[in-house]
PDB file of C-alpha atoms in Angstrom:
ATOM      1  CA  MET A   1     102.217 127.258 101.479  1.00  0.00           C
ATOM      2  CA  SER A   2     102.906 123.752 100.206  1.00  0.00           C
ATOM      3  CA  THR A   3     101.008 122.672  97.104  1.00  0.00           C
ATOM      4  CA  ARG A   4      99.660 119.130  97.170  1.00  0.00           C
ATOM      5  CA  ILE A   5     100.402 117.570  93.792  1.00  0.00           C
ATOM      6  CA  LEU A   6      99.161 114.216  92.517  1.00  0.00           C
ATOM      7  CA  LEU A   7     101.574 113.099  89.795  1.00  0.00           C
ATOM      8  CA  ILE A   8     100.178 110.282  87.668  1.00  0.00           C
ATOM      9  CA  GLY A   9     102.930 108.293  85.980  1.00  0.00           C
ATOM     10  CA  GLY A  10     105.350 108.826  88.821  1.00  0.00           C
ATOM     11  CA  HIS A  11     108.117 106.509  87.625  1.00  0.00           C
ATOM     12  CA  GLY A  12     108.428 107.917  84.119  1.00  0.00           C
ATOM     13  CA  LYS A  13     111.724 109.451  83.010  1.00  0.00           C
ATOM     14  CA  VAL A  14     110.293 112.994  83.110  1.00  0.00           C
ATOM     15  CA  ALA A  15     108.475 112.398  86.401  1.00  0.00           C
ATOM     16  CA  LEU A  16     111.627 111.190  88.170  1.00  0.00           C
ATOM     17  CA  LEU A  17     113.318 114.446  87.132  1.00  0.00           C
ATOM     18  CA  LEU A  18     110.294 116.544  88.155  1.00  0.00           C
ATOM     19  CA  GLU A  19     109.752 115.058  91.611  1.00  0.00           C
ATOM     20  CA  PRO A  20     112.962 116.364  93.239  1.00  0.00           C
ATOM     21  CA  GLN A  21     112.337 119.849  91.820  1.00  0.00           C
ATOM     22  CA  LEU A  22     108.885 119.955  93.401  1.00  0.00           C
ATOM     23  CA  ALA A  23     110.007 118.387  96.680  1.00  0.00           C
ATOM     24  CA  GLU A  24     112.925 120.799  97.016  1.00  0.00           C
ATOM     25  CA  ARG A  25     110.642 123.805  96.754  1.00  0.00           C
ATOM     26  CA  GLY A  26     108.387 122.398  99.461  1.00  0.00           C
ATOM     27  CA  ASP A  27     105.529 120.896  97.483  1.00  0.00           C
ATOM     28  CA  THR A  28     103.929 117.673  98.701  1.00  0.00           C
ATOM     29  CA  VAL A  29     104.131 115.196  95.842  1.00  0.00           C
ATOM     30  CA  THR A  30     102.214 111.941  95.704  1.00  0.00           C
ATOM     31  CA  ALA A  31     103.535 109.910  92.782  1.00  0.00           C
ATOM     32  CA  VAL A  32     101.161 107.294  91.409  1.00  0.00           C
ATOM     33  CA  ILE A  33     102.965 104.196  90.131  1.00  0.00           C
ATOM     34  CA  ARG A  34     101.793 100.798  88.966  1.00  0.00           C
ATOM     35  CA  ASN A  35     104.746  98.662  90.006  1.00  0.00           C
ATOM     36  CA  PRO A  36     105.572  98.355  93.731  1.00  0.00           C
ATOM     37  CA  ASP A  37     109.191  97.589  92.737  1.00  0.00           C
ATOM     38  CA  HIS A  38     109.505 101.287  91.813  1.00  0.00           C
ATOM     39  CA  GLU A  39     108.617 102.648  95.256  1.00  0.00           C
ATOM     40  CA  ALA A  40     112.238 103.096  96.358  1.00  0.00           C
ATOM     41  CA  ASP A  41     113.156 105.042  93.205  1.00  0.00           C
ATOM     42  CA  VAL A  42     110.281 107.456  93.801  1.00  0.00           C
ATOM     43  CA  SER A  43     110.931 107.816  97.536  1.00  0.00           C
ATOM     44  CA  ALA A  44     114.533 108.766  96.776  1.00  0.00           C
ATOM     45  CA  THR A  45     113.295 111.867  94.907  1.00  0.00           C
ATOM     46  CA  GLY A  46     111.406 113.210  97.922  1.00  0.00           C
ATOM     47  CA  ALA A  47     107.992 112.221  96.569  1.00  0.00           C
ATOM     48  CA  THR A  48     105.651 109.743  98.253  1.00  0.00           C
ATOM     49  CA  PRO A  49     104.928 106.698  96.078  1.00  0.00           C
ATOM     50  CA  LEU A  50     101.357 105.453  95.808  1.00  0.00           C
ATOM     51  CA  VAL A  51     100.770 102.126  94.072  1.00  0.00           C
ATOM     52  CA  ALA A  52      97.573 102.193  92.006  1.00  0.00           C
ATOM     53  CA  ASP A  53      96.664 100.823  88.583  1.00  0.00           C
ATOM     54  CA  ILE A  54      94.968 103.796  86.952  1.00  0.00           C
ATOM     55  CA  GLU A  55      94.220 101.702  83.881  1.00  0.00           C
ATOM     56  CA  ARG A  56      91.803  99.639  85.971  1.00  0.00           C
ATOM     57  CA  PHE A  57      90.506 102.278  88.404  1.00  0.00           C
ATOM     58  CA  ASP A  58      86.948 103.418  87.733  1.00  0.00           C
ATOM     59  CA  LEU A  59      85.767 107.006  88.144  1.00  0.00           C
ATOM     60  CA  ASP A  60      84.927 106.634  91.847  1.00  0.00           C
ATOM     61  CA  GLN A  61      88.305 105.101  92.645  1.00  0.00           C
ATOM     62  CA  LEU A  62      90.114 107.807  90.700  1.00  0.00           C
ATOM     63  CA  THR A  63      88.046 110.508  92.400  1.00  0.00           C
ATOM     64  CA  ASN A  64      89.170 109.133  95.774  1.00  0.00           C
ATOM     65  CA  LEU A  65      92.763 109.067  94.516  1.00  0.00           C
ATOM     66  CA  VAL A  66      92.654 112.682  93.336  1.00  0.00           C
ATOM     67  CA  SER A  67      90.715 114.038  96.300  1.00  0.00           C
ATOM     68  CA  GLY A  68      92.570 116.271  98.751  1.00  0.00           C
ATOM     69  CA  ASN A  69      95.160 117.457  96.235  1.00  0.00           C
ATOM     70  CA  ASP A  70      95.530 120.933  94.738  1.00  0.00           C
ATOM     71  CA  VAL A  71      96.844 119.834  91.346  1.00  0.00           C
ATOM     72  CA  VAL A  72      96.820 116.793  89.094  1.00  0.00           C
ATOM     73  CA  VAL A  73      99.766 116.336  86.728  1.00  0.00           C
ATOM     74  CA  TRP A  74      99.332 113.650  84.064  1.00  0.00           C
ATOM     75  CA  SER A  75     102.705 112.303  82.959  1.00  0.00           C
ATOM     76  CA  ALA A  76     101.638 108.695  82.412  1.00  0.00           C
ATOM     77  CA  GLY A  77     101.671 106.682  79.230  1.00  0.00           C
ATOM     78  CA  ALA A  78     101.259 103.125  78.075  1.00  0.00           C
ATOM     79  CA  GLY A  79     104.739 103.396  76.576  1.00  0.00           C
ATOM     80  CA  GLY A  80     104.020 101.706  73.291  1.00  0.00           C
ATOM     81  CA  GLY A  81     102.773  98.130  73.256  1.00  0.00           C
ATOM     82  CA  THR A  82      99.363  97.288  71.844  1.00  0.00           C
ATOM     83  CA  ALA A  83      96.951  99.867  70.468  1.00  0.00           C
ATOM     84  CA  GLU A  84      94.349  98.499  72.895  1.00  0.00           C
ATOM     85  CA  ARG A  85      96.504  99.296  75.916  1.00  0.00           C
ATOM     86  CA  THR A  86      97.460 102.697  74.494  1.00  0.00           C
ATOM     87  CA  TYR A  87      93.784 103.646  74.219  1.00  0.00           C
ATOM     88  CA  ALA A  88      93.085 102.225  77.688  1.00  0.00           C
ATOM     89  CA  VAL A  89      95.775 104.356  79.359  1.00  0.00           C
ATOM     90  CA  ASP A  90      96.473 107.404  77.204  1.00  0.00           C
ATOM     91  CA  ARG A  91      92.838 108.057  76.298  1.00  0.00           C
ATOM     92  CA  ASP A  92      90.400 106.318  78.626  1.00  0.00           C
ATOM     93  CA  ALA A  93      92.288 106.498  81.941  1.00  0.00           C
ATOM     94  CA  ALA A  94      93.388 110.061  81.182  1.00  0.00           C
ATOM     95  CA  ILE A  95      89.786 111.098  80.505  1.00  0.00           C
ATOM     96  CA  ARG A  96      88.611 109.406  83.716  1.00  0.00           C
ATOM     97  CA  SER A  97      91.319 111.242  85.665  1.00  0.00           C
ATOM     98  CA  ILE A  98      90.083 114.572  84.258  1.00  0.00           C
ATOM     99  CA  ASP A  99      86.506 113.729  85.244  1.00  0.00           C
ATOM    100  CA  ALA A 100      87.793 112.630  88.658  1.00  0.00           C
ATOM    101  CA  ALA A 101      89.552 115.969  89.187  1.00  0.00           C
ATOM    102  CA  ALA A 102      86.318 117.776  88.343  1.00  0.00           C
ATOM    103  CA  ALA A 103      84.315 115.497  90.665  1.00  0.00           C
ATOM    104  CA  ALA A 104      86.810 115.984  93.510  1.00  0.00           C
ATOM    105  CA  GLY A 105      86.935 119.765  93.081  1.00  0.00           C
ATOM    106  CA  VAL A 106      90.617 119.736  92.116  1.00  0.00           C
ATOM    107  CA  ARG A 107      90.663 122.691  89.728  1.00  0.00           C
ATOM    108  CA  ARG A 108      94.237 122.643  88.427  1.00  0.00           C
ATOM    109  CA  TYR A 109      95.245 120.016  85.889  1.00  0.00           C
ATOM    110  CA  VAL A 110      98.454 119.872  83.848  1.00  0.00           C
ATOM    111  CA  MET A 111      98.613 117.403  80.966  1.00  0.00           C
ATOM    112  CA  VAL A 112     101.871 116.345  79.352  1.00  0.00           C
ATOM    113  CA  SER A 113     101.096 115.794  75.679  1.00  0.00           C
ATOM    114  CA  TYR A 114     103.382 116.050  72.644  1.00  0.00           C
ATOM    115  CA  PHE A 115     104.246 118.558  69.931  1.00  0.00           C
ATOM    116  CA  GLY A 116     101.711 118.275  67.105  1.00  0.00           C
ATOM    117  CA  ALA A 117      99.002 116.516  69.117  1.00  0.00           C
ATOM    118  CA  GLY A 118      95.442 117.124  67.990  1.00  0.00           C
ATOM    119  CA  PRO A 119      92.746 115.847  65.632  1.00  0.00           C
ATOM    120  CA  ASP A 120      94.885 116.942  62.657  1.00  0.00           C
ATOM    121  CA  HIS A 121      97.994 115.095  63.909  1.00  0.00           C
ATOM    122  CA  GLY A 122      98.617 113.689  60.434  1.00  0.00           C
ATOM    123  CA  VAL A 123      99.842 110.267  61.591  1.00  0.00           C
ATOM    124  CA  PRO A 124      98.771 107.557  59.077  1.00  0.00           C
ATOM    125  CA  SER A 125      96.452 104.867  60.430  1.00  0.00           C
ATOM    126  CA  ASP A 126      98.979 102.136  59.578  1.00  0.00           C
ATOM    127  CA  ASP A 127     101.726 103.867  61.596  1.00  0.00           C
ATOM    128  CA  GLY A 128     102.612 102.388  65.005  1.00  0.00           C
ATOM    129  CA  PHE A 129     102.265 105.871  66.529  1.00  0.00           C
ATOM    130  CA  PHE A 130      98.651 106.262  65.315  1.00  0.00           C
ATOM    131  CA  ALA A 131      96.908 104.901  68.437  1.00  0.00           C
ATOM    132  CA  TYR A 132      98.953 107.207  70.680  1.00  0.00           C
ATOM    133  CA  ALA A 133      98.253 110.227  68.465  1.00  0.00           C
ATOM    134  CA  GLU A 134      94.526 109.456  68.484  1.00  0.00           C
ATOM    135  CA  ALA A 135      94.482 108.818  72.237  1.00  0.00           C
ATOM    136  CA  LYS A 136      96.289 112.061  73.080  1.00  0.00           C
ATOM    137  CA  ALA A 137      94.047 114.069  70.750  1.00  0.00           C
ATOM    138  CA  ALA A 138      90.965 112.736  72.549  1.00  0.00           C
ATOM    139  CA  ALA A 139      92.358 113.259  76.056  1.00  0.00           C
ATOM    140  CA  ASP A 140      93.591 116.787  75.314  1.00  0.00           C
ATOM    141  CA  GLU A 141      90.237 117.742  73.795  1.00  0.00           C
ATOM    142  CA  HIS A 142      88.400 116.368  76.831  1.00  0.00           C
ATOM    143  CA  LEU A 143      90.605 118.425  79.129  1.00  0.00           C
ATOM    144  CA  ARG A 144      90.021 121.629  77.145  1.00  0.00           C
ATOM    145  CA  ALA A 145      86.252 121.096  77.476  1.00  0.00           C
ATOM    146  CA  SER A 146      86.382 120.130  81.166  1.00  0.00           C
ATOM    147  CA  GLY A 147      86.014 123.555  82.755  1.00  0.00           C
ATOM    148  CA  LEU A 148      89.143 122.879  84.840  1.00  0.00           C
ATOM    149  CA  ASP A 149      92.107 125.262  85.106  1.00  0.00           C
ATOM    150  CA  TRP A 150      94.067 123.290  82.552  1.00  0.00           C
ATOM    151  CA  THR A 151      97.432 123.561  80.883  1.00  0.00           C
ATOM    152  CA  ILE A 152      98.574 121.240  78.100  1.00  0.00           C
ATOM    153  CA  LEU A 153     102.338 121.014  77.671  1.00  0.00           C
ATOM    154  CA  ALA A 154     103.474 119.705  74.301  1.00  0.00           C
ATOM    155  CA  PRO A 155     107.218 119.013  74.163  1.00  0.00           C
ATOM    156  CA  SER A 156     108.915 117.879  70.974  1.00  0.00           C
ATOM    157  CA  ALA A 157     111.036 114.709  70.686  1.00  0.00           C
ATOM    158  CA  LEU A 158     112.472 113.873  74.109  1.00  0.00           C
ATOM    159  CA  THR A 159     116.197 113.441  74.689  1.00  0.00           C
ATOM    160  CA  LEU A 160     118.318 112.468  77.682  1.00  0.00           C
ATOM    161  CA  ASP A 161     120.539 115.537  77.253  1.00  0.00           C
ATOM    162  CA  ASP A 162     121.516 117.679  80.215  1.00  0.00           C
ATOM    163  CA  PRO A 163     119.044 120.452  81.079  1.00  0.00           C
ATOM    164  CA  THR A 164     119.604 123.834  79.458  1.00  0.00           C
ATOM    165  CA  GLY A 165     116.826 125.786  81.190  1.00  0.00           C
ATOM    166  CA  LEU A 166     116.103 127.328  77.785  1.00  0.00           C
ATOM    167  CA  ILE A 167     113.187 126.599  75.433  1.00  0.00           C
ATOM    168  CA  ASP A 168     111.447 127.944  72.323  1.00  0.00           C
ATOM    169  CA  THR A 169     107.657 128.194  72.431  1.00  0.00           C
ATOM    170  CA  SER A 170     107.280 129.890  69.049  1.00  0.00           C
ATOM    171  CA  ALA A 171     108.507 127.105  66.775  1.00  0.00           C
ATOM    172  CA  THR A 172     106.030 125.619  64.314  1.00  0.00           C
ATOM    173  CA  GLU A 173     107.950 122.390  63.744  1.00  0.00           C
ATOM    174  CA  SER A 174     108.932 119.742  66.263  1.00  0.00           C
ATOM    175  CA  GLN A 175     112.636 119.347  66.944  1.00  0.00           C
ATOM    176  CA  SER A 176     113.803 118.046  70.328  1.00  0.00           C
ATOM    177  CA  VAL A 177     114.049 118.951  74.002  1.00  0.00           C
ATOM    178  CA  ALA A 178     115.714 117.406  77.043  1.00  0.00           C
ATOM    179  CA  ARG A 179     113.450 115.509  79.439  1.00  0.00           C
ATOM    180  CA  ALA A 180     115.052 117.499  82.257  1.00  0.00           C
ATOM    181  CA  ASP A 181     113.839 120.714  80.619  1.00  0.00           C
ATOM    182  CA  VAL A 182     110.353 119.234  80.220  1.00  0.00           C
ATOM    183  CA  ALA A 183     110.343 118.552  83.965  1.00  0.00           C
ATOM    184  CA  ALA A 184     111.378 122.162  84.602  1.00  0.00           C
ATOM    185  CA  VAL A 185     108.591 123.426  82.312  1.00  0.00           C
ATOM    186  CA  ILE A 186     106.013 121.422  84.283  1.00  0.00           C
ATOM    187  CA  ALA A 187     107.358 122.788  87.567  1.00  0.00           C
ATOM    188  CA  ALA A 188     107.352 126.361  86.247  1.00  0.00           C
ATOM    189  CA  SER A 189     103.851 126.108  84.798  1.00  0.00           C
ATOM    190  CA  LEU A 190     102.479 125.184  88.224  1.00  0.00           C
ATOM    191  CA  LEU A 191     103.723 128.545  89.534  1.00  0.00           C
ATOM    192  CA  ASP A 192     102.433 130.630  86.610  1.00  0.00           C
ATOM    193  CA  ASP A 193      98.672 131.123  86.325  1.00  0.00           C
ATOM    194  CA  SER A 194      99.151 132.710  82.896  1.00  0.00           C
ATOM    195  CA  THR A 195      99.627 129.155  81.606  1.00  0.00           C
ATOM    196  CA  ILE A 196      96.009 128.269  82.486  1.00  0.00           C
ATOM    197  CA  GLY A 197      93.835 127.617  79.449  1.00  0.00           C
ATOM    198  CA  ARG A 198      96.829 127.340  77.108  1.00  0.00           C
ATOM    199  CA  THR A 199      98.538 124.657  75.068  1.00  0.00           C
ATOM    200  CA  ILE A 200     102.272 125.311  75.103  1.00  0.00           C
ATOM    201  CA  SER A 201     104.352 123.540  72.451  1.00  0.00           C
ATOM    202  CA  PHE A 202     108.108 123.791  72.808  1.00  0.00           C
ATOM    203  CA  ASN A 203     111.566 122.769  71.629  1.00  0.00           C
ATOM    204  CA  THR A 204     114.973 123.452  73.094  1.00  0.00           C
ATOM    205  CA  GLY A 205     115.613 127.137  72.525  1.00  0.00           C
ATOM    206  CA  ALA A 206     117.232 130.306  73.810  1.00  0.00           C
ATOM    207  CA  THR A 207     114.635 131.740  76.228  1.00  0.00           C
ATOM    208  CA  PRO A 208     114.635 130.981  79.976  1.00  0.00           C
ATOM    209  CA  ILE A 209     111.748 128.650  80.792  1.00  0.00           C
ATOM    210  CA  ALA A 210     109.821 130.910  83.187  1.00  0.00           C
ATOM    211  CA  GLU A 211     109.974 133.742  80.651  1.00  0.00           C
ATOM    212  CA  ALA A 212     109.132 131.515  77.679  1.00  0.00           C
ATOM    213  CA  ILE A 213     105.911 130.154  79.183  1.00  0.00           C
ATOM    214  CA  ARG A 214     104.617 133.490  80.506  1.00  0.00           C
ATOM    215  CA  ALA A 215     101.613 134.713  78.527  1.00  0.00           C
TER     216      ALA A 215
END
């Protein structure tokens, strides 16, 4: 049976690698994008583009957006810029999307975070990464407390290397991982209920992805 997936951040580098994997296995993917100029790129992957500005959508609008899907995957990000916009997207919009999933009865939610995210992220307040670290910590914490069937995926530094299909989920320090492998981890986690209620941090490694993420 086809899974209906709402992918928020549908034109990101990871999302564009994820969409064809999901489409090829028969899932129905609606990819939320902000810029209508990106519709053709998304359509080419087999996903259906949906133009919506999640930064400005309120809870009711997001609940309508989420409704009717089986899964929400958050792969959006402000992508740097001002701290104000980072908080607006990576914290506030993410939290609203979690509340929207709960309101719409969409139980499954997969959040793409980063290796080392959390209240003890250790990023100094004068560092340009601080707002993102704070925003992700807040959004991840909200998801853990949501009562949803959540998974938080925390890849290390992202590269544009070719996929290896191999990761390490036991490492305690962030190294790097290919975006293509991150996409494969998201796809695999949607098929493995043992990932529910877990935060999975990972680098490139030596263990096949499906095996590495299995509890």
